[in-house]
Coordinates of C-alpha atoms in Angstrom, one line a residue:
Chain A
X5 CA 0.0 0.3 0.2
X6 CA 1.4 2.9 -0.9
X7 CA 1.6 6.3 1.7
X8 CA -1.2 8.6 1.9
X9 CA 1.5 11.1 2.9
X10 CA 4.9 11.1 2.1
X11 CA 6.9 13.9 3.3
X12 CA 10.7 13.9 1.4
X13 CA 13.7 16.0 2.8
X14 CA 11.6 18.9 3.8
X15 CA 13.6 22.4 4.4
X16 CA 11.4 25.3 5.9
X17 CA 13.3 28.5 6.8
X18 CA 12.6 31.7 8.2
X19 CA 14.7 34.5 7.0
X20 CA 15.1 36.9 10.5
X21 CA 17.1 39.8 10.6
X22 CA 19.2 38.2 12.8
X23 CA 19.9 35.2 10.3
X24 CA 18.3 32.4 8.9
X25 CA 16.7 30.0 11.3
X26 CA 16.3 26.6 9.7
X27 CA 12.8 25.4 11.8
X28 CA 12.5 22.3 9.4
X29 CA 15.9 21.3 8.2
X30 CA 15.7 17.7 6.4
X31 CA 12.5 15.9 7.3
X32 CA 11.2 12.9 6.1
X33 CA 8.4 10.3 7.2
X34 CA 5.4 8.7 5.6
X35 CA 1.6 8.3 6.9
X36 CA 0.0 5.2 5.6
X37 CA -4.2 5.8 5.3
X38 CA -6.1 5.3 8.1
X39 CA -3.0 5.2 10.5
X40 CA -2.0 7.6 13.5
X41 CA 1.2 9.2 13.6
X42 CA 2.6 11.3 16.0
X43 CA 5.4 13.8 16.0
X44 CA 6.7 14.2 19.3
X45 CA 9.2 17.1 20.3
X46 CA 9.8 20.0 22.6
X47 CA 8.9 23.7 22.3
X48 CA 10.7 24.8 19.1
X49 CA 11.8 21.5 17.5
X50 CA 10.0 22.6 14.5
X51 CA 6.8 20.2 14.8
X52 CA 4.5 22.7 14.3
X53 CA 6.1 24.5 11.1
X54 CA 6.5 21.1 9.8
X55 CA 2.6 20.7 10.0
X56 CA 2.0 24.0 8.7
X57 CA 4.2 23.5 5.6
X58 CA 2.5 20.7 4.7
X59 CA -0.8 22.9 4.5
X60 CA 1.7 25.6 2.9
X61 CA 0.4 28.4 5.6
X62 CA 3.6 29.4 6.8
X63 CA 3.7 33.0 6.8
X64 CA 5.5 34.1 3.6
X65 CA 7.8 36.2 4.4
X66 CA 9.6 35.7 6.6
X67 CA 9.1 31.6 6.0
X68 CA 9.4 29.5 3.2
X69 CA 9.6 25.9 1.9
X70 CA 13.0 26.0 0.4
X71 CA 13.4 22.2 -0.2
X72 CA 11.7 19.0 -0.6
X73 CA 8.6 17.6 -1.5
X74 CA 5.3 16.7 0.3
X75 CA 3.4 14.0 -1.6
X76 CA -0.1 13.8 -0.8
X77 CA -2.4 11.1 -2.4
X78 CA 0.3 11.0 -5.3
X79 CA 0.3 15.1 -5.7
X80 CA 3.1 17.3 -4.4
X81 CA 1.7 19.8 -2.6
X82 CA 4.7 21.9 -2.8
X83 CA 4.0 22.7 -6.5
X84 CA 0.4 23.1 -6.2
X85 CA -1.2 26.8 -7.3
X86 CA -2.7 28.8 -4.3
X87 CA -6.4 28.0 -5.8
X88 CA -5.4 23.9 -5.6
X89 CA -4.1 24.4 -2.4
X90 CA -7.3 25.9 -0.8
X91 CA -9.2 22.9 -2.3
X92 CA -6.9 20.5 -0.2
X93 CA -6.9 22.5 3.0
X94 CA -10.2 21.8 4.6
X95 CA -11.5 19.5 1.5
X96 CA -8.9 16.5 1.9
X97 CA -6.9 17.5 4.6
X98 CA -8.4 18.9 8.1
X99 CA -7.0 20.8 10.7
X100 CA -7.5 20.8 14.7
X101 CA -5.8 23.4 16.4
X102 CA -4.4 23.6 20.3
X103 CA -6.4 26.2 21.3
X104 CA -10.3 25.7 21.3
X105 CA -10.7 28.7 22.9
X106 CA -9.8 31.0 20.5
X107 CA -10.0 28.6 17.2
X108 CA -13.6 29.0 16.7
X109 CA -15.0 32.5 15.6
X110 CA -16.7 34.3 18.1
X111 CA -19.0 35.8 16.2
X112 CA -20.3 32.9 14.0
X113 CA -23.0 30.4 15.1
X114 CA -21.5 26.6 15.4
X115 CA -23.7 25.6 12.5
X116 CA -22.0 28.4 10.4
X117 CA -18.4 27.3 11.0
X118 CA -19.3 23.8 9.8
X119 CA -21.5 24.7 6.8
X120 CA -19.6 27.3 5.6
X121 CA -16.8 24.8 4.8
X122 CA -19.0 22.4 3.1
X123 CA -20.4 25.6 1.1
X124 CA -17.0 26.3 0.4
X125 CA -15.8 22.7 -0.8
X126 CA -18.9 20.9 -1.7
X127 CA -21.5 23.8 -2.7
X128 CA -23.8 22.5 -0.7
X129 CA -27.0 24.2 -0.3
X130 CA -28.3 25.3 3.1
X131 CA -30.7 23.0 4.3
X132 CA -28.1 19.9 2.8
X133 CA -25.3 21.8 4.8
X134 CA -27.6 21.9 7.8
X135 CA -28.4 18.4 7.8
X136 CA -24.7 17.1 7.4
X137 CA -23.7 19.7 10.4
X138 CA -26.4 18.0 12.8
X139 CA -24.9 14.5 11.6
X140 CA -21.2 15.5 12.4
X141 CA -22.4 17.1 15.9
X142 CA -23.5 13.7 16.6
X143 CA -20.9 11.8 15.4
X144 CA -18.3 14.2 18.0
X145 CA -20.6 13.3 20.7
X146 CA -22.7 16.3 20.8
X147 CA -26.0 15.9 22.3
X148 CA -28.9 18.4 21.3
X149 CA -27.0 19.1 18.2
X150 CA -30.0 21.0 16.6
X151 CA -29.8 23.2 19.4
X152 CA -25.9 23.5 19.8
X153 CA -25.8 24.7 15.8
X154 CA -27.6 28.2 16.4
X155 CA -25.1 28.8 19.5
X156 CA -22.3 30.5 19.6
X157 CA -18.8 29.3 20.8
X158 CA -18.7 31.0 24.4
X159 CA -21.7 29.5 25.3
X160 CA -19.9 25.9 25.0
X161 CA -17.3 24.7 27.2
X162 CA -13.7 24.1 26.1
X163 CA -13.8 20.3 25.5
X164 CA -17.1 20.8 23.4
X165 CA -15.3 23.7 21.2
X166 CA -12.4 20.7 20.8
X167 CA -15.4 18.5 19.6
X168 CA -16.6 21.1 17.2
X169 CA -13.2 21.8 15.9
X170 CA -13.1 17.9 15.4
X171 CA -16.5 18.0 13.6
X172 CA -14.9 21.0 11.5
X173 CA -11.8 18.9 10.4
X174 CA -14.2 16.1 9.5
X175 CA -16.7 18.2 7.5
X176 CA -15.7 17.3 3.9
X177 CA -14.6 13.9 4.9
X178 CA -10.7 14.1 4.7
X179 CA -8.3 11.6 4.0
X180 CA -5.9 13.3 6.8
X181 CA -6.3 15.1 10.1
X182 CA -3.6 17.1 11.3
X183 CA -4.0 17.9 15.1
X184 CA -1.7 20.2 16.6
X185 CA -1.3 19.8 20.2
X186 CA -5.1 19.1 20.4
X187 CA -5.4 18.1 24.1
X188 CA -2.9 20.6 25.8
X189 CA -5.4 23.5 26.2
X190 CA -7.7 21.0 27.9
X191 CA -8.2 19.3 31.4
X192 CA -6.6 16.1 31.9
X193 CA -10.1 14.2 32.3
X194 CA -11.4 16.0 28.8
X195 CA -7.9 15.4 27.3
X196 CA -8.8 11.5 27.8
X197 CA -12.0 11.9 26.3
X198 CA -10.9 13.8 23.0
X199 CA -8.2 11.5 22.6
X200 CA -10.6 8.6 22.8
X201 CA -12.6 10.5 20.4
X202 CA -10.1 10.8 17.7
X203 CA -8.6 7.3 18.0
X204 CA -12.4 6.2 17.5
X205 CA -12.9 8.3 14.9
X206 CA -9.9 8.1 12.7
X207 CA -10.3 4.2 13.0
X208 CA -14.3 4.3 12.0
X209 CA -14.0 6.6 9.0
X210 CA -10.1 5.5 8.2
X211 CA -8.8 8.9 8.4
X212 CA -5.2 9.0 8.6
X213 CA -4.0 11.5 11.6
X214 CA -0.6 13.2 12.2
X215 CA -0.8 14.0 15.9
X216 CA 1.7 16.7 17.2
X217 CA 2.4 16.5 20.8
X218 CA 5.0 17.1 23.6
X219 CA 2.7 14.7 25.7
X220 CA 4.7 11.2 25.4
X221 CA 1.5 9.7 27.4
X222 CA -0.4 10.9 24.3
X223 CA 1.9 9.1 21.8
X224 CA 2.1 5.6 23.8
X225 CA -1.3 4.9 23.7
X226 CA -2.7 6.2 20.6
X227 CA -0.2 6.3 17.8
X228 CA 1.0 3.6 15.6
X229 CA 4.2 5.3 14.9
X230 CA 6.6 7.9 16.4
X231 CA 8.7 10.4 14.8
X232 CA 10.7 12.2 17.4
X233 CA 12.2 15.7 16.2
X234 CA 15.1 17.6 17.7
X235 CA 16.2 21.3 16.6
X236 CA 14.2 20.7 13.1
X237 CA 15.3 17.1 12.3
X238 CA 13.9 13.7 12.7
X239 CA 15.8 11.8 15.4
X240 CA 14.3 8.8 16.0
X241 CA 11.5 7.3 14.1
X242 CA 9.4 4.0 14.6
X243 CA 6.9 1.9 15.5
X244 CA 5.4 3.4 19.0
X245 CA 6.1 -0.1 20.9
X246 CA 9.9 0.2 19.3
X247 CA 10.4 3.7 20.6
X248 CA 9.1 3.0 23.7
X249 CA 10.5 -0.2 24.5
X250 CA 14.0 0.2 23.1
X251 CA 14.9 3.9 22.3
X252 CA 17.8 4.2 20.5
X253 CA 18.5 7.7 20.6
X254 CA 19.7 9.8 23.9
X255 CA 17.3 12.7 23.4
X256 CA 14.3 10.0 23.4
X257 CA 15.5 8.3 26.3
X258 CA 15.8 11.6 28.2
X259 CA 12.3 12.4 27.2
X260 CA 11.2 9.1 28.2
X261 CA 13.2 9.3 31.9
X262 CA 11.7 12.5 32.6
X263 CA 8.2 11.5 32.4
X264 CA 6.4 10.4 35.7
X265 CA 5.3 6.6 35.1
X266 CA 2.8 4.7 37.0
X267 CA 3.7 1.5 36.0
X268 CA 7.4 1.8 37.7
X269 CA 8.5 2.0 41.1
X270 CA 8.3 5.7 42.0
X271 CA 11.6 7.8 41.4
X272 CA 13.1 9.7 44.1
X273 CA 12.5 12.7 42.0
X274 CA 11.9 13.4 38.0
X275 CA 15.0 13.6 35.6
X276 CA 14.3 16.3 33.1
X277 CA 16.1 17.0 30.5
X278 CA 19.4 18.8 31.2
X279 CA 20.1 22.3 29.4
X280 CA 18.3 24.3 26.9
X281 CA 17.1 23.3 23.2
X282 CA 19.7 24.8 21.0
X283 CA 19.6 28.2 19.1
X284 CA 18.5 27.2 15.7
X285 CA 20.7 30.1 14.1
X286 CA 23.7 28.7 15.7
X287 CA 24.0 24.9 14.9
X288 CA 27.4 23.9 14.2
X289 CA 28.5 20.9 11.9
X290 CA 28.0 18.6 14.9
X291 CA 25.0 16.6 16.5
X292 CA 22.5 19.4 17.6
X293 CA 21.9 17.5 20.7
X294 CA 25.5 16.9 21.7
X295 CA 25.5 19.4 24.3
X296 CA 22.8 18.0 26.5
X297 CA 24.0 14.4 25.7
X298 CA 25.4 12.0 28.2
X299 CA 26.7 9.6 25.4
X300 CA 28.5 12.3 23.3
X301 CA 31.9 11.1 22.3
X302 CA 34.6 13.2 19.5
X303 CA 32.8 12.2 16.4
X304 CA 29.4 13.7 17.6
X305 CA 31.1 17.5 17.4
X306 CA 32.5 17.2 14.0
X307 CA 29.6 15.5 11.6
X308 CA 26.0 15.0 12.1
X309 CA 24.6 11.6 12.3
X310 CA 21.8 10.4 9.8
X311 CA 18.7 8.8 10.5
X312 CA 19.7 5.4 10.0
X313 CA 18.2 1.9 10.7
X314 CA 18.5 0.6 14.4
X315 CA 17.1 -2.5 16.3
X316 CA 13.7 -4.1 14.8
X317 CA 12.4 -3.5 11.4
X318 CA 11.3 0.1 10.5
X319 CA 13.1 1.6 13.7
X320 CA 15.5 4.5 12.8
X321 CA 18.0 6.6 14.9
X322 CA 20.2 9.7 14.4
X323 CA 22.9 8.6 16.8
X324 CA 26.5 7.3 16.2
X325 CA 26.1 4.8 19.4
X326 CA 22.3 3.9 18.4
X327 CA 23.6 0.0 19.0
X328 CA 25.8 0.9 22.0
X329 CA 23.4 2.8 24.0
X330 CA 20.6 0.3 23.4
X331 CA 22.0 -1.5 26.8
X332 CA 22.1 1.6 28.8
X333 CA 19.2 1.4 31.2
X334 CA 16.3 3.9 30.5
X335 CA 15.6 4.6 34.1
X336 CA 19.2 5.3 35.1
Chain B
X20 CA -24.0 14.7 29.1
X21 CA -23.1 16.5 32.1
X22 CA -21.6 19.9 30.2
X23 CA -25.7 20.6 29.4
X24 CA -26.6 20.8 33.0
X25 CA -24.2 23.9 33.6
X26 CA -24.9 25.6 30.5
X27 CA -24.1 29.4 30.7
X28 CA -27.5 31.1 30.4
X29 CA -28.7 32.1 27.0
X30 CA -29.0 35.9 27.0
X31 CA -31.2 37.2 24.4
X32 CA -32.7 40.6 24.6
X33 CA -35.4 42.2 22.6
X34 CA -34.9 45.2 20.6
X35 CA -36.9 47.2 22.8
X36 CA -35.3 45.7 26.0
X37 CA -31.9 46.5 24.5
X38 CA -33.6 50.2 24.0
X39 CA -34.6 50.3 27.3
X40 CA -31.6 49.5 29.0
X41 CA -29.6 52.1 26.9
X42 CA -32.0 54.8 28.0
X43 CA -31.3 53.8 31.7
X44 CA -27.9 53.7 31.7
X45 CA -27.0 56.1 29.0
X46 CA -29.1 59.6 30.0
X47 CA -26.3 61.6 28.1
X48 CA -26.1 59.0 25.2
X49 CA -30.0 59.3 25.0
X50 CA -29.9 63.1 24.8
X51 CA -27.5 62.8 21.9
X52 CA -29.8 60.2 20.1
X53 CA -32.6 62.4 20.6
X54 CA -30.9 65.5 19.2
X55 CA -29.7 62.9 16.2
X56 CA -33.3 61.6 15.5
X57 CA -34.7 65.1 15.8
X58 CA -32.3 66.5 13.1
X59 CA -33.0 63.3 10.9
X60 CA -37.0 63.9 11.0
X61 CA -36.1 67.4 10.4
X62 CA -33.9 66.6 7.4
X63 CA -35.9 63.9 6.1
X64 CA -39.5 65.6 6.2
X65 CA -38.8 69.1 5.8
X66 CA -40.9 69.7 2.9
X67 CA -44.0 69.0 5.5
X68 CA -42.6 70.5 8.5
X69 CA -40.8 73.7 7.4
X70 CA -43.5 76.5 7.6
X71 CA -42.0 78.4 4.4
X72 CA -39.9 77.7 1.3
X73 CA -36.2 78.0 2.5
X74 CA -35.5 80.2 -0.7
X75 CA -38.8 82.7 -0.8
X76 CA -37.8 85.6 -0.4
X77 CA -40.1 87.8 1.9
X78 CA -38.7 91.6 0.9
X79 CA -41.3 93.0 3.3
X80 CA -39.7 91.3 6.4
X81 CA -36.0 91.4 6.1
X82 CA -34.0 90.9 9.3
X83 CA -36.5 90.6 11.2
X84 CA -36.2 89.2 14.8
X85 CA -37.8 85.8 16.1
X86 CA -41.9 86.6 15.9
X87 CA -45.0 84.4 15.8
X88 CA -45.1 84.8 12.0
X89 CA -41.1 84.0 11.7
X90 CA -40.2 81.6 14.8
X91 CA -36.3 82.4 14.6
X92 CA -36.6 85.6 12.3
X93 CA -35.7 86.3 9.0
X94 CA -32.3 86.7 7.1
X95 CA -31.2 89.8 5.2
X96 CA -33.0 88.6 2.2
X97 CA -36.4 87.7 3.7
X98 CA -36.0 84.1 4.1
X99 CA -37.0 82.6 7.1
X100 CA -34.6 81.0 9.3
X101 CA -36.4 78.0 10.7
X102 CA -37.1 76.8 7.6
X103 CA -33.7 77.3 6.1
X104 CA -32.5 75.5 9.5
X105 CA -35.0 72.7 8.7
X106 CA -33.7 72.2 4.9
X107 CA -29.9 72.8 6.4
X108 CA -30.5 69.6 8.4
X109 CA -31.1 67.9 5.2
X110 CA -27.8 69.1 3.7
X111 CA -25.8 68.4 6.4
X112 CA -27.0 65.0 7.3
X113 CA -26.7 63.6 3.6
X114 CA -23.2 65.1 3.4
X115 CA -22.5 63.9 6.8
X116 CA -23.9 60.4 6.5
X117 CA -22.6 59.5 2.9
X118 CA -18.9 60.9 3.6
X119 CA -18.9 58.8 7.2
X120 CA -20.2 55.5 5.4
X121 CA -18.1 55.8 2.2
X122 CA -15.0 57.1 4.5
X123 CA -15.7 54.1 6.8
X124 CA -16.2 51.4 4.8
X125 CA -13.6 51.8 2.5
X126 CA -10.9 52.7 5.5
X127 CA -12.4 49.6 7.1
X128 CA -11.7 47.1 3.7
X129 CA -8.3 49.0 3.5
X130 CA -7.7 48.4 7.2
X131 CA -8.5 44.9 7.7
X132 CA -6.9 44.2 4.3
X133 CA -3.5 45.8 5.3
X134 CA -3.6 44.1 8.7
X135 CA -4.5 40.8 7.0
X136 CA -1.8 40.3 4.1
X137 CA 0.5 42.3 6.3
X138 CA 4.2 42.6 4.4
X139 CA 5.0 44.8 1.6
X140 CA 1.1 45.7 0.9
X141 CA 0.8 46.9 4.9
X142 CA 3.7 48.9 4.7
X143 CA 2.9 50.8 1.3
X144 CA -0.8 51.4 2.2
X145 CA -0.1 52.5 5.8
X146 CA 2.5 55.0 4.0
X147 CA 0.2 56.4 2.1
X148 CA -2.3 56.6 5.0
X149 CA 0.5 58.4 6.9
X150 CA 0.8 61.4 4.0
X151 CA -3.2 61.6 4.0
X152 CA -3.2 61.9 7.7
X153 CA -0.3 64.7 7.5
X154 CA -2.7 67.0 6.5
X155 CA -5.0 68.3 9.1
X156 CA -9.1 67.4 7.7
X157 CA -10.0 70.7 6.9
X158 CA -6.8 71.5 5.0
X159 CA -7.2 68.2 3.1
X160 CA -10.9 69.2 2.3
X161 CA -9.9 72.1 0.9
X162 CA -7.1 71.0 -1.6
X163 CA -9.7 68.5 -2.7
X164 CA -12.2 71.2 -3.1
X165 CA -9.6 73.4 -4.6
X166 CA -8.9 70.6 -7.6
X167 CA -12.7 69.4 -8.2
X168 CA -14.3 72.6 -7.4
X169 CA -17.5 73.0 -5.1
X170 CA -20.5 71.5 -5.0
X171 CA -22.7 68.8 -2.8
X172 CA -20.8 65.7 -4.6
X173 CA -17.3 67.4 -4.4
X174 CA -17.6 68.5 -1.0
X175 CA -18.8 65.0 -0.1
X176 CA -15.4 63.7 -1.8
X177 CA -13.8 66.3 -0.1
X178 CA -14.8 65.1 3.3
X179 CA -14.7 61.4 2.4
X180 CA -11.0 61.5 1.7
X181 CA -9.3 62.5 4.7
X182 CA -11.7 60.2 6.9
X183 CA -10.5 56.9 5.1
X184 CA -7.1 56.8 6.6
X185 CA -8.3 58.0 9.8
X186 CA -10.7 54.8 9.9
X187 CA -8.3 52.6 8.5
X188 CA -5.5 53.3 10.8
X189 CA -8.0 52.7 13.8
X190 CA -9.7 49.4 11.9
X191 CA -6.1 48.2 11.4
X192 CA -4.9 48.4 14.8
X193 CA -8.0 46.0 16.0
X194 CA -7.4 43.6 12.9
X195 CA -3.7 43.3 13.5
X196 CA -4.9 41.5 17.0
X197 CA -7.5 39.3 15.1
X198 CA -5.1 38.4 12.7
X199 CA -3.3 36.6 15.2
X200 CA -6.1 34.7 16.8
X201 CA -6.0 31.1 16.0
X202 CA -9.8 31.2 14.1
X203 CA -8.2 33.1 11.3
X204 CA -5.6 30.1 10.8
X205 CA -8.5 27.9 11.2
X206 CA -10.2 29.6 8.5
X207 CA -7.3 29.4 6.1
X208 CA -6.7 25.7 7.1
X209 CA -10.5 25.3 6.1
X210 CA -9.3 26.5 2.5
X211 CA -11.6 29.6 2.6
X212 CA -10.0 32.4 0.1
X213 CA -8.8 36.0 1.2
X214 CA -11.8 38.0 0.6
X215 CA -14.0 35.5 2.5
X216 CA -11.8 35.6 5.4
X217 CA -11.5 39.3 5.5
X218 CA -15.2 40.0 4.6
X219 CA -16.7 37.0 6.7
X220 CA -14.3 36.4 9.4
X221 CA -12.3 39.5 10.0
X222 CA -14.8 42.4 9.5
X223 CA -17.3 41.5 12.1
X224 CA -15.1 40.8 14.6
X225 CA -13.6 44.8 14.3
X226 CA -17.6 46.0 14.0
X227 CA -17.9 47.2 17.4
X228 CA -14.8 49.8 17.3
X229 CA -16.0 50.5 13.8
X230 CA -19.6 51.4 14.7
X231 CA -18.6 54.0 17.2
X232 CA -16.0 55.9 14.9
X233 CA -18.8 55.9 12.4
X234 CA -21.0 57.9 14.6
X235 CA -18.2 59.9 15.5
X236 CA -17.2 60.7 12.0
X237 CA -20.8 61.9 10.8
X238 CA -20.3 64.3 13.3
X239 CA -17.0 65.5 12.2
X240 CA -17.9 65.7 8.6
X241 CA -21.2 68.0 9.5
X242 CA -18.5 70.2 11.3
X243 CA -16.6 69.9 8.2
X244 CA -19.2 70.4 5.5
X245 CA -20.2 73.5 7.7
X246 CA -16.6 74.9 8.1
X247 CA -16.2 74.4 4.1
X248 CA -19.4 76.2 3.5
X249 CA -18.3 79.1 5.9
X250 CA -15.3 79.5 3.9
X251 CA -17.3 79.5 0.9
X252 CA -15.8 76.4 -0.2
X253 CA -18.6 74.2 0.4
X254 CA -22.4 74.4 -0.5
X255 CA -23.5 77.2 -2.8
X256 CA -26.3 79.6 -2.3
X257 CA -29.1 79.4 -2.6
X258 CA -29.0 75.6 -1.1
X259 CA -29.9 76.5 2.6
X260 CA -26.8 75.1 4.6
X261 CA -25.9 76.2 8.0
X262 CA -22.0 76.8 7.4
X263 CA -23.5 78.9 4.7
X264 CA -26.3 80.8 6.6
X265 CA -23.7 81.4 9.3
X266 CA -21.2 83.2 7.1
X267 CA -23.9 85.1 5.4
X268 CA -24.9 86.6 9.2
X269 CA -21.8 86.8 11.1
X270 CA -20.4 89.0 8.4
X271 CA -22.3 91.9 8.1
X272 CA -25.3 91.5 10.7
X273 CA -23.5 90.0 13.8
X274 CA -24.4 93.2 15.7
X275 CA -27.9 94.4 14.1
X276 CA -29.4 91.3 13.4
X277 CA -27.3 88.5 16.0
X278 CA -30.1 85.7 15.1
X279 CA -29.2 85.1 11.4
X280 CA -25.8 83.8 12.8
X281 CA -26.7 82.6 16.2
X282 CA -29.6 79.9 15.0
X283 CA -27.5 78.0 12.5
X284 CA -24.6 78.3 14.8
X285 CA -26.5 76.5 17.4
X286 CA -27.9 73.9 15.1
X287 CA -24.5 73.2 14.2
X288 CA -23.1 72.8 17.9
X289 CA -26.1 70.6 18.9
X290 CA -26.3 67.9 16.1
X291 CA -22.7 67.5 16.0
X292 CA -22.8 67.5 20.2
X293 CA -25.5 64.9 19.6
X294 CA -23.5 62.8 17.6
X295 CA -20.5 62.8 20.1
X296 CA -22.7 62.0 22.8
X297 CA -24.6 58.9 21.4
X298 CA -20.8 57.8 19.8
X299 CA -19.3 57.7 23.5
X300 CA -22.8 56.0 25.0
X301 CA -22.4 53.6 22.2
X302 CA -18.9 52.8 22.9
X303 CA -19.6 52.3 26.9
X304 CA -23.0 50.3 26.2
X305 CA -20.8 47.9 23.7
X306 CA -17.9 47.7 26.0
X307 CA -18.3 44.5 27.9
X308 CA -16.3 45.7 30.7
X309 CA -18.1 48.4 31.6
X310 CA -21.6 46.7 31.0
X311 CA -23.1 45.3 33.8
X312 CA -24.2 41.7 34.4

């Protein structure tokens, strides 16, 4: 089966007064139809910029996609005209944002925000669009949908609004949904509901999901594949079980150590990742994680490791010592 | 679902309730509104309520002080001042509303568009606005009249043009903040075009400051029209216009027949004052921070 989304060697740069920031620096990954892929990384690692690059919504200037291909269902999105791109956005790729409180327009009713997308992409008339909106609201678990359609965003709670956002993203039956930190702004109990909802809907409707998050707990439970980003590059990629059970990059290992675990004996204290993420304008020729890495050796300062197979099939790591560090205890 | 139980109550007010609330909370604004409404009624139904024709000369009664026959007296050509003020309201309101609305909407679209596109489009538009703003409103209007000549249409153009940058500036400031809110990104990820995002998603969100500005603009435009007419560059005789009446009376008859200048002056001052009061009250009424629960 060919991949639904095939990102190849994507480079996105921001030209600022102080220099060029390579926010996404040669990232490649694929998403199969119906698959859930997580992109994990800390703030500033380029995960959101990478997602916005897929929809070609990088503010230009200062941002630009300088190199690479984004093949979606066989077409290269980088080369599409603005009109064709508009048909892809919302029509074939839906997006769910981090902030449900501000992602809905306060002056439009819930119904309008859904029917507007239908009118744009399907040329649906008002009655058809309204019927579909009711259907979508029931689909995302909102009771009394006819009444909700006439309400404004401020009349709904955060969790409900995120459900609406999911409904909006699903409106035109897209093949792919990109969710940028969809649960970060929600209460923990609501987070679980929203994630369950997204998992169930993507399975039922066979929609692929790219979920961008810094929350490893989200990844462990819902993603089939995990891509770990650091300083604009993928540092580790593979099936979720492999990346969790047998991490092959010191950054991933450090991330896993910094998460409190209920299924392991309680640690005296959490072990956060030391140091700060690097300044993307001042990267040298070596590995970007080197200054924070406890496994760094001389070669790490002179050349950058490429993403190469490690461990089980499909598991890749960008570390020179990927095979040696496998033996190192994760919960050090 | 439990969320239904603790839903925020739906606040729906009918128009009459909203109006009653406005009257109670904004007595000064209501006073302003009354002045505006009286002026509007005078302008709209001048033919029926004016006791005389505004251009009819009664050479037997020139520069007459206020009397029962002529409530506000007559001018140097024997024309009834009350009738001319009533007809003058029409001139003032037509010029005021048309200039404010045309200038306001042009400024609205330019301001929101400028903020939405950003980059060099924003830069160029804002520098053009800066140049237009460098001239005081009345000087700018004088320049436009000097180029195009006098007459009602040209006066409207003369007042509209300097209003555009003033509106665009304020609207842009509000729109810049809205541009950064995720729902605009969300609209773009839904595949909407620029025009739709600007007109359907951004404009409604800047409407509150815009409406307030619009009421203030009507007052300013009326004042500008009166000033231009007073300077002889606005509306021309015999069209009844307040500025023109003021000028005719103030020059020769200030001491012998002061009513010729005083009454049109009061009309101008009251109307502008009315629009300002109403605009201020409208701002307070719309501002959710000042609204009591």
